[in-house]
Amino acid sequence: MTESPEPQSDPLQEERTRTTVRVRRSPKYFTFIVIGGVVGIVTAMILTFSFPKNEDFSQGQIFGFLALVCVVVGIAIFGSLAILLDRLVGRKEHVIDADKLYVHPVEEPQDLHEPVAPTTTEGTDQK
């Protein structure tokens, strides 16, 4: 069997630039909102089963009404908590130095590798 030659890796050219970056921590709002919704549903479930049964409404209806209210309240509380944490923790900004690294393949000139056509006319019929 014939082995195919290994592909030669193209030489790479690196460019580095230095820059300053401001970094600050902030809470993830979506996570706080989801946790507030889950806490609201759990609270509605606990409230539904902690009180005695009502003759006018089924437990499913009571859970639905409580879930609507508790989820909204939970999202509002946890969203406000995220905003409060952002205000307290977000005041601290750090300025750091960072390096950007750009890597580009080196392009070789094509003129050096192309075969040159013969310039003589030997062996041709010219009349």
mmCIF file of C-alpha atoms in Angstrom:
data_model
loop_
_atom_site.group_PDB
_atom_site.id
_atom_site.type_symbol
_atom_site.label_atom_id
_atom_site.label_comp_id
_atom_site.label_asym_id
_atom_site.label_seq_id
_atom_site.Cartn_x
_atom_site.Cartn_y
_atom_site.Cartn_z
ATOM 1 C CA MET A 1 0.000 0.000 0.000
ATOM 2 C CA THR A 2 1.093 3.502 -0.629
ATOM 3 C CA GLU A 3 1.101 5.949 2.177
ATOM 4 C CA SER A 4 -0.201 9.388 1.499
ATOM 5 C CA PRO A 5 2.144 12.157 2.567
ATOM 6 C CA GLU A 6 1.189 13.934 5.743
ATOM 7 C CA PRO A 7 -0.365 17.325 5.121
ATOM 8 C CA GLN A 8 2.034 20.067 5.989
ATOM 9 C CA SER A 9 0.701 22.566 8.438
ATOM 10 C CA ASP A 10 0.652 26.124 7.222
ATOM 11 C CA PRO A 11 2.934 28.462 9.123
ATOM 12 C CA LEU A 12 0.991 30.784 11.384
ATOM 13 C CA GLN A 13 1.594 34.439 12.085
ATOM 14 C CA GLU A 14 0.679 35.817 15.501
ATOM 15 C CA GLU A 15 -0.229 39.383 16.341
ATOM 16 C CA ARG A 16 -0.569 40.517 19.929
ATOM 17 C CA THR A 17 -2.147 43.743 21.064
ATOM 18 C CA ARG A 18 -2.461 44.995 24.627
ATOM 19 C CA THR A 19 -5.570 46.737 25.830
ATOM 20 C CA THR A 20 -7.184 47.702 29.119
ATOM 21 C CA VAL A 21 -10.531 46.222 30.064
ATOM 22 C CA ARG A 22 -13.033 47.122 32.782
ATOM 23 C CA VAL A 23 -14.411 44.104 34.604
ATOM 24 C CA ARG A 24 -17.306 44.092 37.031
ATOM 25 C CA ARG A 25 -19.446 41.357 38.483
ATOM 26 C CA SER A 26 -23.196 41.307 37.998
ATOM 27 C CA PRO A 27 -25.903 38.798 38.877
ATOM 28 C CA LYS A 28 -27.650 36.752 36.223
ATOM 29 C CA TYR A 29 -31.155 38.201 36.124
ATOM 30 C CA PHE A 30 -32.732 35.264 34.294
ATOM 31 C CA THR A 31 -31.550 32.862 37.002
ATOM 32 C CA PHE A 32 -33.010 35.053 39.755
ATOM 33 C CA ILE A 33 -36.343 35.305 37.920
ATOM 34 C CA VAL A 34 -36.567 31.529 37.376
ATOM 35 C CA ILE A 35 -35.737 30.852 41.027
ATOM 36 C CA GLY A 36 -38.411 33.370 42.064
ATOM 37 C CA GLY A 37 -40.997 31.586 39.900
ATOM 38 C CA VAL A 38 -40.084 28.175 41.345
ATOM 39 C CA VAL A 39 -40.234 29.524 44.898
ATOM 40 C CA GLY A 40 -43.664 31.001 44.081
ATOM 41 C CA ILE A 41 -44.999 27.647 42.809
ATOM 42 C CA VAL A 42 -43.667 25.797 45.859
ATOM 43 C CA THR A 43 -45.226 28.412 48.141
ATOM 44 C CA ALA A 44 -48.568 28.063 46.351
ATOM 45 C CA MET A 45 -48.429 24.272 46.747
ATOM 46 C CA ILE A 46 -47.653 24.542 50.462
ATOM 47 C CA LEU A 47 -50.463 27.054 50.995
ATOM 48 C CA THR A 48 -52.920 24.896 49.035
ATOM 49 C CA PHE A 49 -52.404 21.813 51.145
ATOM 50 C CA SER A 50 -51.871 23.539 54.508
ATOM 51 C CA PHE A 51 -55.454 24.842 54.832
ATOM 52 C CA PRO A 52 -58.589 22.684 55.179
ATOM 53 C CA LYS A 53 -60.610 21.856 52.057
ATOM 54 C CA ASN A 54 -63.051 24.445 50.822
ATOM 55 C CA GLU A 55 -66.542 23.409 49.748
ATOM 56 C CA ASP A 56 -66.834 26.095 47.050
ATOM 57 C CA PHE A 57 -63.535 25.475 45.175
ATOM 58 C CA SER A 58 -61.515 22.383 44.387
ATOM 59 C CA GLN A 59 -57.862 22.100 45.402
ATOM 60 C CA GLY A 60 -56.798 22.481 41.775
ATOM 61 C CA GLN A 61 -58.614 25.788 41.480
ATOM 62 C CA ILE A 62 -57.158 27.021 44.763
ATOM 63 C CA PHE A 63 -53.665 25.998 43.638
ATOM 64 C CA GLY A 64 -54.154 27.799 40.304
ATOM 65 C CA PHE A 65 -55.238 31.057 41.934
ATOM 66 C CA LEU A 66 -52.465 30.917 44.519
ATOM 67 C CA ALA A 67 -49.884 30.007 41.855
ATOM 68 C CA LEU A 68 -50.808 33.072 39.794
ATOM 69 C CA VAL A 69 -50.318 35.365 42.748
ATOM 70 C CA CYS A 70 -47.302 33.629 44.318
ATOM 71 C CA VAL A 71 -45.347 33.320 41.061
ATOM 72 C CA VAL A 72 -45.765 37.031 40.322
ATOM 73 C CA VAL A 73 -44.779 37.969 43.875
ATOM 74 C CA GLY A 74 -41.788 35.570 43.810
ATOM 75 C CA ILE A 75 -40.539 36.955 40.491
ATOM 76 C CA ALA A 76 -40.935 40.525 41.775
ATOM 77 C CA ILE A 77 -39.060 39.797 45.013
ATOM 78 C CA PHE A 78 -36.199 37.889 43.403
ATOM 79 C CA GLY A 79 -35.928 40.394 40.529
ATOM 80 C CA SER A 80 -35.686 43.228 43.056
ATOM 81 C CA LEU A 81 -33.051 41.247 44.939
ATOM 82 C CA ALA A 82 -31.023 40.864 41.726
ATOM 83 C CA ILE A 83 -31.223 44.606 41.044
ATOM 84 C CA LEU A 84 -30.194 45.378 44.634
ATOM 85 C CA LEU A 85 -27.219 43.003 44.392
ATOM 86 C CA ASP A 86 -26.219 44.550 41.069
ATOM 87 C CA ARG A 87 -26.202 48.013 42.636
ATOM 88 C CA LEU A 88 -24.153 46.882 45.635
ATOM 89 C CA VAL A 89 -21.664 44.591 43.911
ATOM 90 C CA GLY A 90 -21.601 46.454 40.581
ATOM 91 C CA ARG A 91 -19.942 49.497 42.087
ATOM 92 C CA LYS A 92 -16.605 47.708 42.207
ATOM 93 C CA GLU A 93 -14.949 47.878 38.817
ATOM 94 C CA HIS A 94 -11.513 46.529 38.159
ATOM 95 C CA VAL A 95 -9.334 47.773 35.332
ATOM 96 C CA ILE A 96 -7.030 45.052 34.044
ATOM 97 C CA ASP A 97 -4.619 44.651 31.150
ATOM 98 C CA ALA A 98 -5.560 42.093 28.552
ATOM 99 C CA ASP A 99 -3.821 40.633 25.525
ATOM 100 C CA LYS A 100 -5.595 40.023 22.244
ATOM 101 C CA LEU A 101 -4.051 37.317 20.135
ATOM 102 C CA TYR A 102 -4.790 37.144 16.428
ATOM 103 C CA VAL A 103 -3.503 34.099 14.547
ATOM 104 C CA HIS A 104 -3.402 34.237 10.748
ATOM 105 C CA PRO A 105 -1.968 31.738 8.272
ATOM 106 C CA VAL A 106 1.039 33.091 6.428
ATOM 107 C CA GLU A 107 0.356 33.393 2.733
ATOM 108 C CA GLU A 108 3.291 32.477 0.569
ATOM 109 C CA PRO A 109 3.712 34.173 -2.788
ATOM 110 C CA GLN A 110 2.334 31.988 -5.563
ATOM 111 C CA ASP A 111 4.884 33.169 -8.177
ATOM 112 C CA LEU A 112 7.727 31.157 -6.646
ATOM 113 C CA HIS A 113 6.001 27.781 -6.892
ATOM 114 C CA GLU A 114 4.422 27.945 -10.342
ATOM 115 C CA PRO A 115 6.251 26.110 -13.137
ATOM 116 C CA VAL A 116 7.580 28.307 -15.904
ATOM 117 C CA ALA A 117 6.471 27.450 -19.440
ATOM 118 C CA PRO A 118 9.305 26.746 -21.904
ATOM 119 C CA THR A 119 10.163 29.668 -24.162
ATOM 120 C CA THR A 120 11.862 27.766 -26.957
ATOM 121 C CA THR A 121 10.030 26.520 -30.017
ATOM 122 C CA GLU A 122 12.125 23.468 -30.811
ATOM 123 C CA GLY A 123 10.281 20.564 -32.335
ATOM 124 C CA THR A 124 7.405 22.619 -33.567
ATOM 125 C CA ASP A 125 6.544 23.177 -37.192
ATOM 126 C CA GLN A 126 6.745 26.837 -37.988
ATOM 127 C CA LYS A 127 6.453 27.922 -41.598
#
